[in-house]
Short mmCIF file of C-alpha atoms in Angstrom, two decimals:
data_model
loop_
_atom_site.label_atom_id
_atom_site.label_comp_id
_atom_site.label_asym_id
_atom_site.label_seq_id
_atom_site.Cartn_x
_atom_site.Cartn_y
_atom_site.Cartn_z
CA MET A 8 72.33 30.71 -45.32
CA ALA A 9 74.32 32.84 -43.03
CA ARG A 10 72.80 36.16 -42.24
CA TYR A 11 74.57 39.33 -43.12
CA THR A 12 75.38 40.76 -39.73
CA GLU A 13 76.34 44.24 -38.73
CA GLU A 14 79.84 43.06 -37.94
CA GLN A 15 80.29 41.86 -41.50
CA ALA A 16 78.96 45.17 -42.80
CA LEU A 17 81.49 47.06 -40.68
CA GLU A 18 84.29 44.80 -41.92
CA ASP A 19 83.31 45.42 -45.56
CA LYS A 20 83.18 49.16 -44.96
CA GLU A 21 86.66 49.10 -43.42
CA GLU A 22 88.00 47.12 -46.37
CA GLY A 23 86.51 49.70 -48.79
CA MET A 24 88.11 52.51 -46.87
CA GLU A 25 91.47 50.73 -47.01
CA ALA A 26 91.12 50.25 -50.78
CA LYS A 27 90.39 53.97 -51.26
CA HIS A 28 93.36 54.81 -49.05
CA ASP A 29 95.60 52.57 -51.21
CA VAL A 30 94.43 54.35 -54.41
CA LYS A 31 95.21 57.76 -52.87
CA GLN A 32 98.64 56.54 -51.83
CA ASN A 33 99.30 55.30 -55.37
CA GLU A 34 98.32 58.71 -56.80
CA HIS A 35 100.64 60.46 -54.34
CA SER A 36 103.46 58.10 -55.29
CA LEU A 37 102.83 58.86 -59.02
CA LYS A 38 103.07 62.59 -58.32
CA ASP A 39 106.23 62.07 -56.28
CA LYS A 40 107.78 60.08 -59.12
CA ARG A 41 106.83 62.87 -61.53
CA LYS A 42 108.65 65.39 -59.36
CA ASN A 43 111.76 63.26 -58.89
CA GLY A 44 112.16 61.87 -62.41
CA HIS A 45 110.32 60.86 -65.55
CA ASN A 46 107.11 59.03 -65.03
CA TYR A 47 106.32 57.59 -68.43
CA CYS A 48 102.98 56.16 -67.39
CA TYR A 49 101.76 59.56 -66.26
CA GLN A 50 103.13 61.22 -69.43
CA ASN A 51 101.35 58.69 -71.63
CA ILE A 52 98.09 59.27 -69.77
CA GLU A 53 98.40 63.04 -70.23
CA LYS A 54 99.19 62.62 -73.94
CA ALA A 55 96.23 60.30 -74.39
CA LYS A 56 93.95 62.91 -72.81
CA LYS A 57 95.17 65.65 -75.19
CA LEU A 58 95.12 63.57 -78.37
CA VAL A 59 92.79 64.69 -81.13
CA PRO A 60 90.86 61.84 -82.71
CA ARG A 61 92.15 60.88 -86.14
CA GLN A 62 89.91 62.00 -88.95
CA PRO A 63 88.94 59.37 -91.52
CA THR A 64 90.33 59.87 -95.03
CA ARG A 65 87.87 61.37 -97.47
CA ASN A 66 87.33 59.01 -100.38
CA TYR A 67 85.11 58.90 -103.42
CA VAL A 68 83.67 55.90 -105.21
CA ASP A 69 84.05 55.91 -108.98
CA THR A 70 82.76 52.51 -110.07
CA LYS A 71 79.70 50.43 -109.40
CA MET A 72 81.94 47.80 -107.77
CA GLY A 73 82.78 50.26 -105.00
CA ASP A 74 86.39 51.13 -105.92
CA THR A 75 87.47 54.04 -103.76
CA ASN A 76 90.12 56.70 -104.35
CA VAL A 77 91.48 59.41 -102.12
CA LEU A 78 89.61 62.66 -102.70
CA GLN A 79 92.38 65.07 -101.70
CA SER A 80 94.94 63.96 -104.29
CA SER A 81 92.34 63.53 -107.08
CA GLY A 82 92.17 67.23 -108.00
CA MET A 83 88.41 67.45 -107.48
CA GLU A 84 88.80 69.68 -104.43
CA THR A 85 90.58 73.00 -104.29
CA HIS A 86 93.35 73.19 -101.69
CA PHE A 87 95.76 75.97 -102.63
CA VAL A 88 93.11 78.50 -103.68
CA LEU A 89 92.15 79.01 -100.05
CA LYS A 90 95.70 79.99 -99.02
CA LYS A 91 96.45 83.67 -98.42
CA ALA A 92 99.51 83.64 -100.68
CA PHE A 93 97.71 82.00 -103.62
CA GLY A 94 98.35 83.79 -106.92
CA LYS A 95 100.93 86.17 -105.46
CA ILE A 96 104.58 86.41 -106.50
CA PRO A 97 106.83 85.06 -103.73
CA SER A 98 108.91 87.66 -101.92
CA TYR A 99 112.22 86.06 -102.92
CA LEU A 100 111.29 86.31 -106.62
CA HIS A 101 110.25 89.93 -106.17
CA HIS A 102 113.63 90.72 -104.56
CA ARG A 103 115.38 88.83 -107.37
CA GLN A 104 113.56 90.88 -110.04
CA LEU A 105 114.53 94.12 -108.30
CA HIS A 106 118.14 92.96 -108.12
CA VAL A 107 118.20 92.05 -111.84
CA GLN A 108 116.66 95.41 -112.84
CA ALA A 109 119.19 97.31 -110.72
CA SER A 110 122.10 95.37 -112.24
CA LYS A 111 120.75 96.03 -115.78
CA LYS A 112 120.53 99.77 -115.08
CA LYS A 113 124.05 99.75 -113.70
CA ILE A 114 125.38 97.94 -116.79
CA GLN A 115 123.58 100.36 -119.13
CA GLU A 116 125.06 103.34 -117.29
CA GLU A 117 128.55 101.81 -117.53
CA ILE A 118 128.08 101.20 -121.27
CA LYS A 119 127.00 104.81 -121.77
CA GLN A 120 130.09 106.01 -119.94
CA LEU A 121 132.41 103.70 -121.89
CA LYS A 122 130.80 104.32 -125.28
CA PRO A 123 133.04 106.69 -127.25
CA GLU A 124 131.43 109.76 -128.69
CA GLY A 125 131.42 110.02 -132.44
CA HIS A 126 131.44 112.81 -134.98
CA TYR A 127 130.72 113.45 -138.63
CA ILE A 128 133.74 113.32 -140.90
CA THR A 129 134.44 116.39 -143.00
CA GLU A 130 134.17 116.53 -146.76
CA SER A 131 137.95 116.47 -147.18
CA GLN A 132 138.21 113.38 -144.95
CA ARG A 133 135.44 111.72 -146.94
CA LYS A 134 137.23 112.42 -150.21
CA ALA A 135 140.49 111.12 -148.76
CA LEU A 136 138.75 107.99 -147.59
CA LEU A 137 137.15 107.45 -150.97
CA GLN A 138 140.44 108.05 -152.77
CA GLY A 139 142.23 105.59 -150.47
CA LEU A 140 139.60 102.90 -151.10
CA LYS A 141 139.88 103.40 -154.85
CA HIS A 142 143.67 103.22 -154.64
CA ASN A 143 143.39 99.90 -152.71
CA TRP A 144 140.94 98.59 -155.27
CA GLU A 145 143.35 99.44 -158.13
CA GLU A 146 146.20 97.66 -156.34
CA LEU A 147 144.09 94.57 -155.80
CA GLN A 148 142.86 94.69 -159.37
CA LYS A 149 146.47 94.69 -160.65
CA THR A 150 147.38 91.67 -158.52
CA TYR A 151 144.20 89.91 -159.63
CA GLN A 152 145.02 90.50 -163.32
CA GLN A 153 148.55 89.18 -162.83
CA LEU A 154 147.20 85.82 -161.70
CA PRO A 155 147.81 82.91 -164.10
CA ILE A 156 144.91 81.95 -166.34
CA ILE A 157 144.96 78.32 -165.30
CA THR A 158 144.43 77.77 -161.57
CA ASP A 159 145.16 74.07 -161.28
CA THR A 160 146.24 73.90 -157.62
CA ILE A 161 144.15 74.39 -154.49
CA PRO A 162 146.25 77.29 -153.06
CA LYS A 163 145.90 79.20 -156.32
CA LYS A 164 142.13 78.73 -156.26
CA LYS A 165 141.92 79.88 -152.65
CA TYR A 166 144.07 82.95 -153.35
CA LYS A 167 141.92 83.85 -156.36
CA ILE A 168 138.69 83.48 -154.32
CA LYS A 169 140.19 85.62 -151.55
CA LEU A 170 141.14 88.41 -153.99
CA GLU A 171 137.66 88.34 -155.55
CA GLU A 172 135.99 88.66 -152.12
CA GLU A 173 138.25 91.61 -151.18
CA LEU A 174 137.50 93.32 -154.49
CA LYS A 175 133.74 92.90 -153.95
CA GLN A 176 134.02 94.28 -150.42
CA LEU A 177 135.99 97.31 -151.61
CA GLU A 178 133.47 97.96 -154.39
CA SER A 179 130.55 97.88 -151.93
CA ASP A 180 132.43 100.24 -149.54
CA ILE A 181 133.16 102.68 -152.38
CA LYS A 182 129.50 102.66 -153.46
CA THR A 183 128.36 103.25 -149.87
CA ILE A 184 130.65 106.25 -149.37
CA GLU A 185 129.73 107.73 -152.75
CA ARG A 186 126.03 107.36 -151.98
CA HIS A 187 126.16 108.96 -148.49
CA LYS A 188 127.58 112.44 -148.07
CA HIS A 189 127.29 112.51 -144.27
CA ILE A 190 129.25 109.78 -142.51
CA TYR A 191 129.24 109.42 -138.73
CA VAL A 192 132.18 107.60 -137.13
CA THR A 193 133.17 107.04 -133.51
CA ASP A 194 136.40 108.43 -132.15
CA ALA A 195 137.78 104.93 -131.68
CA ASP A 196 137.29 104.09 -135.39
CA SER A 197 138.14 107.48 -136.90
CA SER A 198 141.86 106.66 -137.03
CA GLU A 199 141.14 103.71 -139.32
CA PHE A 200 139.44 105.91 -141.94
CA SER A 201 141.92 108.80 -141.98
CA TYR A 202 143.95 108.69 -145.16
CA ASN A 203 146.85 111.01 -145.70
CA LEU A 204 146.96 112.18 -149.29
CA ASP A 205 150.52 113.46 -148.99
CA SER A 206 151.87 110.03 -148.12
CA GLU A 207 150.39 108.46 -151.28
#
């Protein structure tokens, strides 16, 4: 066996120093590459240092055979209850409700402005209205009595039914006006109920 001499020890020491010098040169070259352009090796190393270890999925076992299911999607744990906005109305819905309420108020105000004011008709107008309805009923009654006894065609039947409905409507209107002494009509409809006795 050859003895380990001092010369060999010095040679080994020099080789170690050279190896350390090579490592330092490589590090300097990596930094220079980083300055000049992208050094993907260095970027990957930095990313690997900052990575957070992946957490294992939380499972639960529900059978004696060891079947596992994911705990988070099972509904056994509360997730959304811990959020700050849980149970609160979203801001966009709140703004929408305010907008709808404002538009409803605006529509109601427009309806109030457009709605014509009404008034009570006088006793003379009421009598004229009643007299006009009775006159119309008499005219319809005459035409109804002039109908033929036998209604064998479809148009005759329809015309008879139409006259009967108009007579019933007039009778109900006459009873309503006779029953109520105070009648309130709007200005838009008052022209329909004004009968001129002189023209009849």
